[in-house]
GROMACS .gro file of C-alpha atoms in nm:
model
  381
    1MET     CA    1   6.724  12.374  18.240
    2VAL     CA    2   7.056  12.244  18.123
    3ARG     CA    3   7.059  11.898  17.895
    4GLU     CA    4   7.363  11.757  17.910
    5LEU     CA    5   7.547  11.474  17.643
    6VAL     CA    6   7.630  11.173  17.831
    7ALA     CA    7   7.832  10.895  17.711
    8ILE     CA    8   7.738  10.547  17.800
    9ASP     CA    9   8.076  10.320  17.782
   10MET     CA   10   7.958   9.983  17.828
   11PRO     CA   11   7.906   9.620  17.601
   12ALA     CA   12   7.579   9.553  17.474
   13CYS     CA   13   7.363   9.420  17.690
   14GLU     CA   14   7.029   9.509  17.864
   15GLN     CA   15   7.131   9.762  18.124
   16PHE     CA   16   7.294   9.928  17.811
   17VAL     CA   17   6.883   9.985  17.661
   18ALA     CA   18   6.781  10.083  18.034
   19THR     CA   19   7.022  10.354  18.042
   20ILE     CA   20   6.911  10.492  17.775
   21GLN     CA   21   6.572  10.532  17.881
   22GLU     CA   22   6.734  10.696  18.204
   23ILE     CA   23   6.896  10.935  18.025
   24TRP     CA   24   6.632  11.048  17.814
   25GLN     CA   25   6.386  11.077  18.137
   26LYS     CA   26   6.632  11.346  18.266
   27GLY     CA   27   6.602  11.509  17.889
   28ASP     CA   28   6.995  11.438  17.827
   29ALA     CA   29   7.142  11.276  17.486
   30PHE     CA   30   7.363  11.013  17.480
   31LEU     CA   31   7.707  10.941  17.303
   32PRO     CA   32   7.772  10.529  17.249
   33ILE     CA   33   8.091  10.441  17.329
   34ASP     CA   34   8.247  10.165  17.090
   35GLN     CA   35   8.368   9.911  17.247
   36ARG     CA   36   8.624   9.842  17.033
   37LEU     CA   37   8.810  10.147  17.086
   38PRO     CA   38   9.153  10.148  17.314
   39VAL     CA   39   9.122  10.355  17.639
   40VAL     CA   40   9.258  10.634  17.519
   41ALA     CA   41   9.053  10.678  17.186
   42ARG     CA   42   8.788  10.636  17.419
   43GLU     CA   43   8.882  10.953  17.617
   44GLN     CA   44   9.028  11.166  17.375
   45LEU     CA   45   8.618  11.094  17.160
   46VAL     CA   46   8.482  11.242  17.521
   47LYS     CA   47   8.692  11.508  17.518
   48ASP     CA   48   8.658  11.587  17.131
   49LEU     CA   49   8.228  11.590  17.187
   50LYS     CA   50   8.255  11.793  17.501
   51VAL     CA   51   8.071  11.508  17.701
   52SER     CA   52   7.922  11.583  18.020
   53SER     CA   53   7.984  11.287  18.249
   54VAL     CA   54   8.039  10.919  18.144
   55ILE     CA   55   7.864  10.608  18.259
   56ASP     CA   56   8.034  10.271  18.303
   57GLU     CA   57   7.952   9.876  18.253
   58PHE     CA   58   7.908   9.893  18.646
   59GLY     CA   59   7.654  10.198  18.631
   60GLU     CA   60   7.882  10.476  18.763
   61LYS     CA   61   7.819  10.787  18.652
   62THR     CA   62   8.156  10.981  18.613
   63LYS     CA   63   8.153  11.384  18.574
   64LEU     CA   64   8.345  11.573  18.304
   65ASP     CA   65   8.531  11.944  18.293
   66GLY     CA   66   8.431  12.122  17.922
   67GLY     CA   67   8.077  11.931  17.877
   68LYS     CA   68   7.890  12.113  17.645
   69PRO     CA   69   7.467  12.101  17.688
   70THR     CA   70   7.265  11.936  17.421
   71ALA     CA   71   6.970  12.128  17.279
   72ASP     CA   72   6.584  12.051  17.341
   73GLY     CA   73   6.492  11.805  17.153
   74ASP     CA   74   6.826  11.623  17.100
   75ALA     CA   75   6.809  11.236  17.139
   76LEU     CA   76   7.173  11.114  17.070
   77VAL     CA   77   7.531  11.213  16.892
   78ILE     CA   78   7.709  10.953  16.718
   79ALA     CA   79   8.052  10.962  16.598
   80THR     CA   80   8.143  10.891  16.247
   81SER     CA   81   8.353  10.596  16.161
   82GLY     CA   82   8.639  10.848  16.090
   83SER     CA   83   8.775  10.600  15.842
   84THR     CA   84   8.933  10.904  15.665
   85GLY     CA   85   9.004  11.115  15.926
   86PRO     CA   86   8.885  11.249  16.324
   87PRO     CA   87   8.507  11.095  16.375
   88LYS     CA   88   8.254  11.396  16.393
   89GLY     CA   89   7.929  11.339  16.623
   90VAL     CA   90   7.617  11.339  16.463
   91VAL     CA   91   7.315  11.506  16.637
   92HIS     CA   92   7.000  11.308  16.617
   93THR     CA   93   6.671  11.402  16.771
   94HIS     CA   94   6.406  11.209  16.929
   95ASP     CA   95   6.175  11.356  16.547
   96SER     CA   96   6.470  11.211  16.335
   97ILE     CA   97   6.535  10.891  16.526
   98MET     CA   98   6.154  10.786  16.553
   99SER     CA   99   6.105  10.926  16.181
  100ALA     CA  100   6.380  10.633  16.052
  101THR     CA  101   6.267  10.344  16.294
  102LYS     CA  102   5.838  10.399  16.158
  103MET     CA  103   6.012  10.418  15.781
  104THR     CA  104   6.182  10.106  15.824
  105GLY     CA  105   5.889   9.955  16.017
  106SER     CA  106   5.670  10.051  15.765
  107ARG     CA  107   5.889   9.886  15.464
  108LEU     CA  108   5.954   9.580  15.662
  109GLU     CA  109   5.584   9.555  15.788
  110CYS     CA  110   5.691   9.527  16.151
  111THR     CA  111   5.483   9.379  16.452
  112ALA     CA  112   5.488   9.309  16.813
  113GLU     CA  113   5.508   8.953  16.681
  114ASP     CA  114   5.854   8.991  16.537
  115HIS     CA  115   6.204   8.920  16.758
  116TRP     CA  116   6.509   9.121  16.695
  117LEU     CA  117   6.844   9.045  16.731
  118ALA     CA  118   7.133   9.317  16.789
  119CYS     CA  119   7.470   9.201  16.753
  120ILE     CA  120   7.621   9.491  16.535
  121SER     CA  121   7.781   9.742  16.734
  122LEU     CA  122   7.566  10.013  16.925
  123ALA     CA  123   7.772  10.279  16.882
  124HIS     CA  124   7.668  10.316  16.481
  125ALA     CA  125   7.311  10.359  16.348
  126GLY     CA  126   7.295  10.041  16.221
  127GLY     CA  127   7.277   9.857  16.552
  128LEU     CA  128   7.096  10.121  16.750
  129SER     CA  129   6.828  10.123  16.510
  130VAL     CA  130   6.777   9.753  16.613
  131ILE     CA  131   6.707   9.845  16.926
  132PHE     CA  132   6.494  10.156  16.848
  133ARG     CA  133   6.253   9.946  16.613
  134ALA     CA  134   6.183   9.655  16.877
  135GLN     CA  135   6.098   9.948  17.175
  136HIS     CA  136   5.870  10.122  16.933
  137PHE     CA  137   5.698   9.798  16.780
  138GLY     CA  138   5.739   9.591  17.110
  139SER     CA  139   5.915   9.358  16.942
  140LYS     CA  140   6.115   9.116  17.131
  141LEU     CA  141   6.472   9.173  17.152
  142THR     CA  142   6.775   8.996  17.198
  143ILE     CA  143   7.092   9.144  17.243
  144GLY     CA  144   7.487   8.999  17.138
  145GLN     CA  145   7.818   9.097  17.166
  146ARG     CA  146   7.889   9.024  16.845
  147PRO     CA  147   7.768   8.902  16.518
  148ASP     CA  148   7.924   8.555  16.563
  149ARG     CA  149   7.820   8.172  16.450
  150THR     CA  150   7.703   8.127  16.833
  151THR     CA  151   7.532   8.437  16.916
  152ILE     CA  152   7.333   8.414  16.551
  153GLU     CA  153   7.205   8.039  16.624
  154ASP     CA  154   7.130   8.077  16.959
  155ALA     CA  155   6.904   8.401  16.875
  156LEU     CA  156   6.731   8.176  16.598
  157ASP     CA  157   6.670   7.917  16.823
  158ARG     CA  158   6.461   8.145  17.031
  159GLY     CA  159   6.290   8.275  16.752
  160ALA     CA  160   6.478   8.588  16.651
  161ASN     CA  161   6.341   8.683  16.283
  162LEU     CA  162   6.467   8.979  16.226
  163THR     CA  163   6.840   9.118  16.246
  164SER     CA  164   7.079   9.332  16.104
  165LEU     CA  165   7.436   9.262  15.981
  166VAL     CA  166   7.751   9.375  15.828
  167PRO     CA  167   7.886   9.193  15.550
  168SER     CA  168   8.187   9.074  15.727
  169ALA     CA  169   7.985   8.874  15.923
  170LEU     CA  170   7.806   8.700  15.648
  171GLY     CA  171   8.084   8.416  15.548
  172ALA     CA  172   8.088   8.229  15.878
  173VAL     CA  173   7.681   8.216  15.970
  174ASP     CA  174   7.389   8.077  15.811
  175ILE     CA  175   7.108   8.358  15.784
  176SER     CA  176   6.835   8.155  15.598
  177ARG     CA  177   6.656   8.128  15.914
  178PHE     CA  178   6.553   8.509  15.948
  179LYS     CA  179   6.265   8.653  15.798
  180LYS     CA  180   6.501   8.946  15.650
  181VAL     CA  181   6.846   9.047  15.768
  182LEU     CA  182   6.909   9.461  15.681
  183LEU     CA  183   7.285   9.442  15.506
  184GLY     CA  184   7.475   9.786  15.586
  185GLY     CA  185   7.829   9.943  15.664
  186ALA     CA  186   8.087   9.873  15.383
  187ARG     CA  187   8.031   9.743  15.047
  188PRO     CA  188   7.806   9.380  15.019
  189PRO     CA  189   7.930   9.013  14.873
  190GLU     CA  190   7.818   8.849  14.568
  191GLY     CA  191   7.567   8.580  14.584
  192LEU     CA  192   7.362   8.720  14.861
  193ALA     CA  193   7.039   8.506  15.007
  194PRO     CA  194   6.705   8.647  14.906
  195ASN     CA  195   6.619   8.723  15.242
  196THR     CA  196   6.923   8.985  15.248
  197ILE     CA  197   6.856   9.367  15.207
  198VAL     CA  198   7.139   9.596  15.049
  199THR     CA  199   7.074   9.881  15.255
  200TYR     CA  200   7.222  10.236  15.223
  201GLY     CA  201   7.260  10.560  15.404
  202LEU     CA  202   7.467  10.713  15.694
  203THR     CA  203   7.514  10.802  16.048
  204GLU     CA  204   7.345  11.118  15.901
  205THR     CA  205   7.043  10.932  15.785
  206MET     CA  206   7.038  10.780  16.127
  207GLY     CA  207   7.125  10.436  15.870
  208GLY     CA  208   6.942  10.256  15.614
  209VAL     CA  209   6.713  10.466  15.411
  210VAL     CA  210   6.725  10.306  15.043
  211TYR     CA  211   6.656   9.917  15.006
  212ASP     CA  212   6.769   9.723  14.710
  213GLY     CA  213   6.768  10.066  14.548
  214SER     CA  214   6.439  10.207  14.645
  215PRO     CA  215   6.420  10.471  14.877
  216LEU     CA  216   6.190  10.445  15.208
  217ASP     CA  217   5.878  10.615  15.231
  218ASP     CA  218   5.959  11.005  15.304
  219VAL     CA  219   6.278  10.951  15.140
  220GLU     CA  220   6.408  11.174  14.833
  221VAL     CA  221   6.690  11.099  14.647
  222ARG     CA  222   6.872  11.267  14.397
  223LEU     CA  223   7.183  11.327  14.171
  224GLY     CA  224   7.378  11.655  14.261
  225VAL     CA  225   7.704  11.795  14.049
  226ASP     CA  226   7.875  11.533  13.936
  227SER     CA  227   7.618  11.250  14.008
  228GLU     CA  228   7.708  11.318  14.390
  229ILE     CA  229   7.416  11.155  14.563
  230GLU     CA  230   7.135  11.394  14.764
  231ILE     CA  231   6.917  11.263  15.005
  232ARG     CA  232   6.638  11.508  15.187
  233SER     CA  233   6.427  11.322  15.466
  234THR     CA  234   6.261  11.369  15.851
  235SER     CA  235   6.542  11.147  15.953
  236LEU     CA  236   6.814  11.335  15.874
  237LEU     CA  237   7.060  11.451  16.147
  238ARG     CA  238   6.992  11.843  16.317
  239CYS     CA  239   7.351  11.970  16.301
  240TYR     CA  240   7.691  11.820  16.397
  241ARG     CA  241   7.840  11.837  16.764
  242ASP     CA  242   8.025  12.127  16.618
  243GLY     CA  243   7.707  12.348  16.535
  244THR     CA  244   7.747  12.311  16.160
  245ASP     CA  245   7.445  12.191  15.973
  246PRO     CA  246   7.583  11.998  15.641
  247LYS     CA  247   7.199  12.065  15.481
  248THR     CA  248   7.136  12.282  15.214
  249SER     CA  249   6.858  12.582  15.302
  250ASP     CA  250   6.606  12.324  15.116
  251GLY     CA  251   6.705  12.048  15.339
  252TRP     CA  252   6.874  11.840  15.113
  253LEU     CA  253   7.212  11.673  15.256
  254LYS     CA  254   7.525  11.593  15.023
  255THR     CA  255   7.626  11.239  15.065
  256GLY     CA  256   7.990  11.241  14.931
  257ASP     CA  257   7.901  10.916  14.733
  258LEU     CA  258   7.843  10.928  14.379
  259GLY     CA  259   7.588  10.696  14.177
  260GLU     CA  260   7.337  10.613  13.896
  261ILE     CA  261   6.936  10.578  13.895
  262ILE     CA  262   6.855  10.336  13.633
  263ASN     CA  263   6.508  10.264  13.642
  264GLN     CA  264   6.383  10.451  13.975
  265ARG     CA  265   6.667  10.287  14.133
  266LEU     CA  266   6.956  10.407  14.318
  267SER     CA  267   7.329  10.218  14.254
  268VAL     CA  268   7.586  10.335  14.445
  269SER     CA  269   7.951  10.351  14.248
  270GLY     CA  270   8.129  10.470  14.547
  271ARG     CA  271   8.264  10.738  14.784
  272LYS     CA  272   8.384  11.052  14.603
  273ASP     CA  273   8.706  11.069  14.760
  274ASP     CA  274   8.772  10.735  14.633
  275LEU     CA  275   8.754  10.793  14.274
  276ILE     CA  276   9.106  10.784  14.139
  277ASN     CA  277   9.210  11.007  13.862
  278THR     CA  278   9.519  10.878  13.720
  279GLY     CA  279   9.690  11.050  13.400
  280GLY     CA  280   9.302  11.203  13.317
  281PHE     CA  281   9.138  10.844  13.352
  282LYS     CA  282   8.916  10.776  13.637
  283VAL     CA  283   8.916  10.473  13.804
  284TRP     CA  284   8.696  10.309  14.074
  285PRO     CA  285   8.910  10.113  14.348
  286ILE     CA  286   8.610   9.836  14.337
  287THR     CA  287   8.710   9.712  13.995
  288ILE     CA  288   9.048   9.676  14.049
  289GLU     CA  289   9.006   9.520  14.375
  290ASN     CA  290   8.797   9.249  14.263
  291SER     CA  291   9.002   9.214  13.966
  292ILE     CA  292   9.307   9.134  14.230
  293LYS     CA  293   9.050   8.917  14.469
  294GLU     CA  294   9.068   8.694  14.139
  295ILE     CA  295   9.448   8.577  14.229
  296GLU     CA  296   9.428   8.262  14.434
  297GLN     CA  297   9.731   8.397  14.664
  298VAL     CA  298   9.535   8.711  14.785
  299ALA     CA  299   9.318   8.687  15.121
  300ASP     CA  300   9.256   9.036  15.121
  301VAL     CA  301   9.298   9.397  14.917
  302VAL     CA  302   9.222   9.758  14.908
  303VAL     CA  303   9.299   9.978  14.623
  304ALA     CA  304   9.330  10.371  14.685
  305SER     CA  305   9.490  10.669  14.515
  306THR     CA  306   9.868  10.804  14.661
  307PRO     CA  307   9.967  11.150  14.538
  308ASP     CA  308  10.193  11.086  14.227
  309LYS     CA  309  10.390  11.398  14.024
  310LYS     CA  310  10.355  11.244  13.692
  311TRP     CA  311  10.051  11.111  13.719
  312GLY     CA  312   9.845  11.295  13.959
  313SER     CA  313   9.753  11.006  14.161
  314ALA     CA  314   9.869  10.699  14.137
  315VAL     CA  315   9.681  10.334  14.193
  316THR     CA  316   9.812  10.234  14.512
  317ALA     CA  317   9.681   9.865  14.606
  318TRP     CA  318   9.763   9.683  14.993
  319VAL     CA  319   9.761   9.350  14.975
  320VAL     CA  320   9.697   9.075  15.310
  321MET     CA  321   9.853   8.713  15.136
  322ASN     CA  322   9.665   8.369  15.206
  323PRO     CA  323   9.877   8.215  15.481
  324ASP     CA  324  10.183   7.988  15.348
  325GLN     CA  325  10.186   8.159  15.049
  326PRO     CA  326  10.471   8.332  14.892
  327ASN     CA  327  10.446   8.703  14.850
  328LEU     CA  328  10.334   8.858  14.454
  329THR     CA  329  10.555   9.119  14.283
  330LEU     CA  330  10.402   9.401  14.171
  331LYS     CA  331  10.444   9.282  13.860
  332ASP     CA  332  10.249   8.954  13.901
  333ILE     CA  333   9.975   9.181  14.059
  334ARG     CA  334  10.009   9.421  13.721
  335ARG     CA  335  10.004   9.131  13.488
  336HIS     CA  336   9.683   9.001  13.620
  337VAL     CA  337   9.449   9.319  13.615
  338ARG     CA  338   9.584   9.431  13.261
  339SER     CA  339   9.451   9.072  13.143
  340THR     CA  340   9.069   9.190  13.291
  341LEU     CA  341   9.072   9.595  13.263
  342PRO     CA  342   9.266   9.824  13.075
  343ASP     CA  343   9.592   9.926  13.143
  344TYR     CA  344   9.568  10.235  13.319
  345CYS     CA  345   9.392  10.024  13.603
  346ALA     CA  346   9.724   9.828  13.709
  347PRO     CA  347   9.859   9.917  14.045
  348GLN     CA  348  10.128  10.145  14.001
  349ILE     CA  349  10.245  10.074  14.390
  350LEU     CA  350  10.210   9.799  14.597
  351PHE     CA  351  10.213   9.692  14.956
  352ILE     CA  352  10.203   9.350  15.114
  353VAL     CA  353  10.125   9.418  15.498
  354ASN     CA  354   9.991   9.200  15.718
  355GLN     CA  355   9.628   9.331  15.801
  356ILE     CA  356   9.408   9.581  15.632
  357PRO     CA  357   9.263   9.748  15.950
  358ARG     CA  358   8.867   9.802  15.956
  359SER     CA  359   8.624   9.904  16.133
  360SER     CA  360   8.330   9.724  16.316
  361LEU     CA  361   8.137   9.788  16.012
  362GLY     CA  362   8.391   9.635  15.807
  363LYS     CA  363   8.485   9.992  15.670
  364VAL     CA  364   8.844  10.014  15.566
  365GLN     CA  365   9.010  10.312  15.806
  366MET     CA  366   9.221  10.429  15.594
  367ASN     CA  367   9.448  10.666  15.806
  368TYR     CA  368   9.508  10.343  15.990
  369LEU     CA  369   9.608  10.172  15.661
  370ARG     CA  370   9.832  10.415  15.528
  371ASN     CA  371  10.058  10.419  15.823
  372LEU     CA  372  10.116  10.083  15.811
  373LEU     CA  373  10.465   9.930  15.835
  374PRO     CA  374  10.411   9.746  15.516
  375ILE     CA  375  10.611   9.382  15.478
  376SER     CA  376  10.718   9.480  15.118
  377ARG     CA  377  10.698   9.774  14.918
  378GLU     CA  378  10.697   9.787  14.524
  379MET     CA  379  10.696  10.099  14.265
  380HIS     CA  380  10.630  10.069  13.907
  381VAL     CA  381  10.886  10.285  13.665
   0.00000   0.00000   0.00000
């Protein structure tokens, strides 16, 4: 029997959930398509990941050429965020999904009496995991297409007590009525509500496997070379869609994130590739971003490295101004940063932009950001 990869290209709804079950009953695997993607990007994604057919919002199934079979036991292929390059297809099995579901359920003490709200993208592990938990534990499930105030308040009024959110959703909603809120995706803000659990995980781990710094049961975490976080768990991917397996021979996954373990709790410093080495000094972008955010005129900011002949890498800031505020100069930014951080942290290049492109999880899409046409650009000599 040839097992296919079937893309589901429809908004979050009960039909989406029913379609998953229909695909699985046939022994096939599914690829959820992010509804925020333009048509051209969707077409490219199904081509790159060698999808055999697509089911649209009307339930119509379209066969495609160039499809590649899936292996026995494969249940799901999730496209990574592609924040720094083309997305990869992460292959999960029924076993890895079940493992992730049970581990979370054990930590949260999930039961059939719970009521889950799924309102973040079902094209990502965090959103899909809500559906899998509700189904496994027989809990009630409400599905919303976006994590806005109306969706969340309506679900709370109907008894929802558990959900997963991304940091960008917190500012506009009151989450105090939930029993627990799992927060993943981008870096969390300060001053979180006591019912919030900060999760750490990857698409490759089938979502969060470390809650508030503590690994879930059956999850092992260690620090490798240069303090890179490594994870071993039964929830890990089988492989990527191209057949490559990123795990070591004894089952460890190098995450690409750096961190430290203090009192048996994991603290994540940031992506290994994000660390800026400028003139021999190592700088974390988040430290500089937090400093720049203190400036009243700043609405949003991202700091990253750009190549520099003299320093190796230049500390570069992309800044969005608050409405009706005059643009800051590089001199203004440098003066403020140098008042709170060492000199070498002060940005050497400044771009004023209209917006910071982010994924549905709130992660900065660096490949788009670097190609933005800025309102202004300054360089420190």
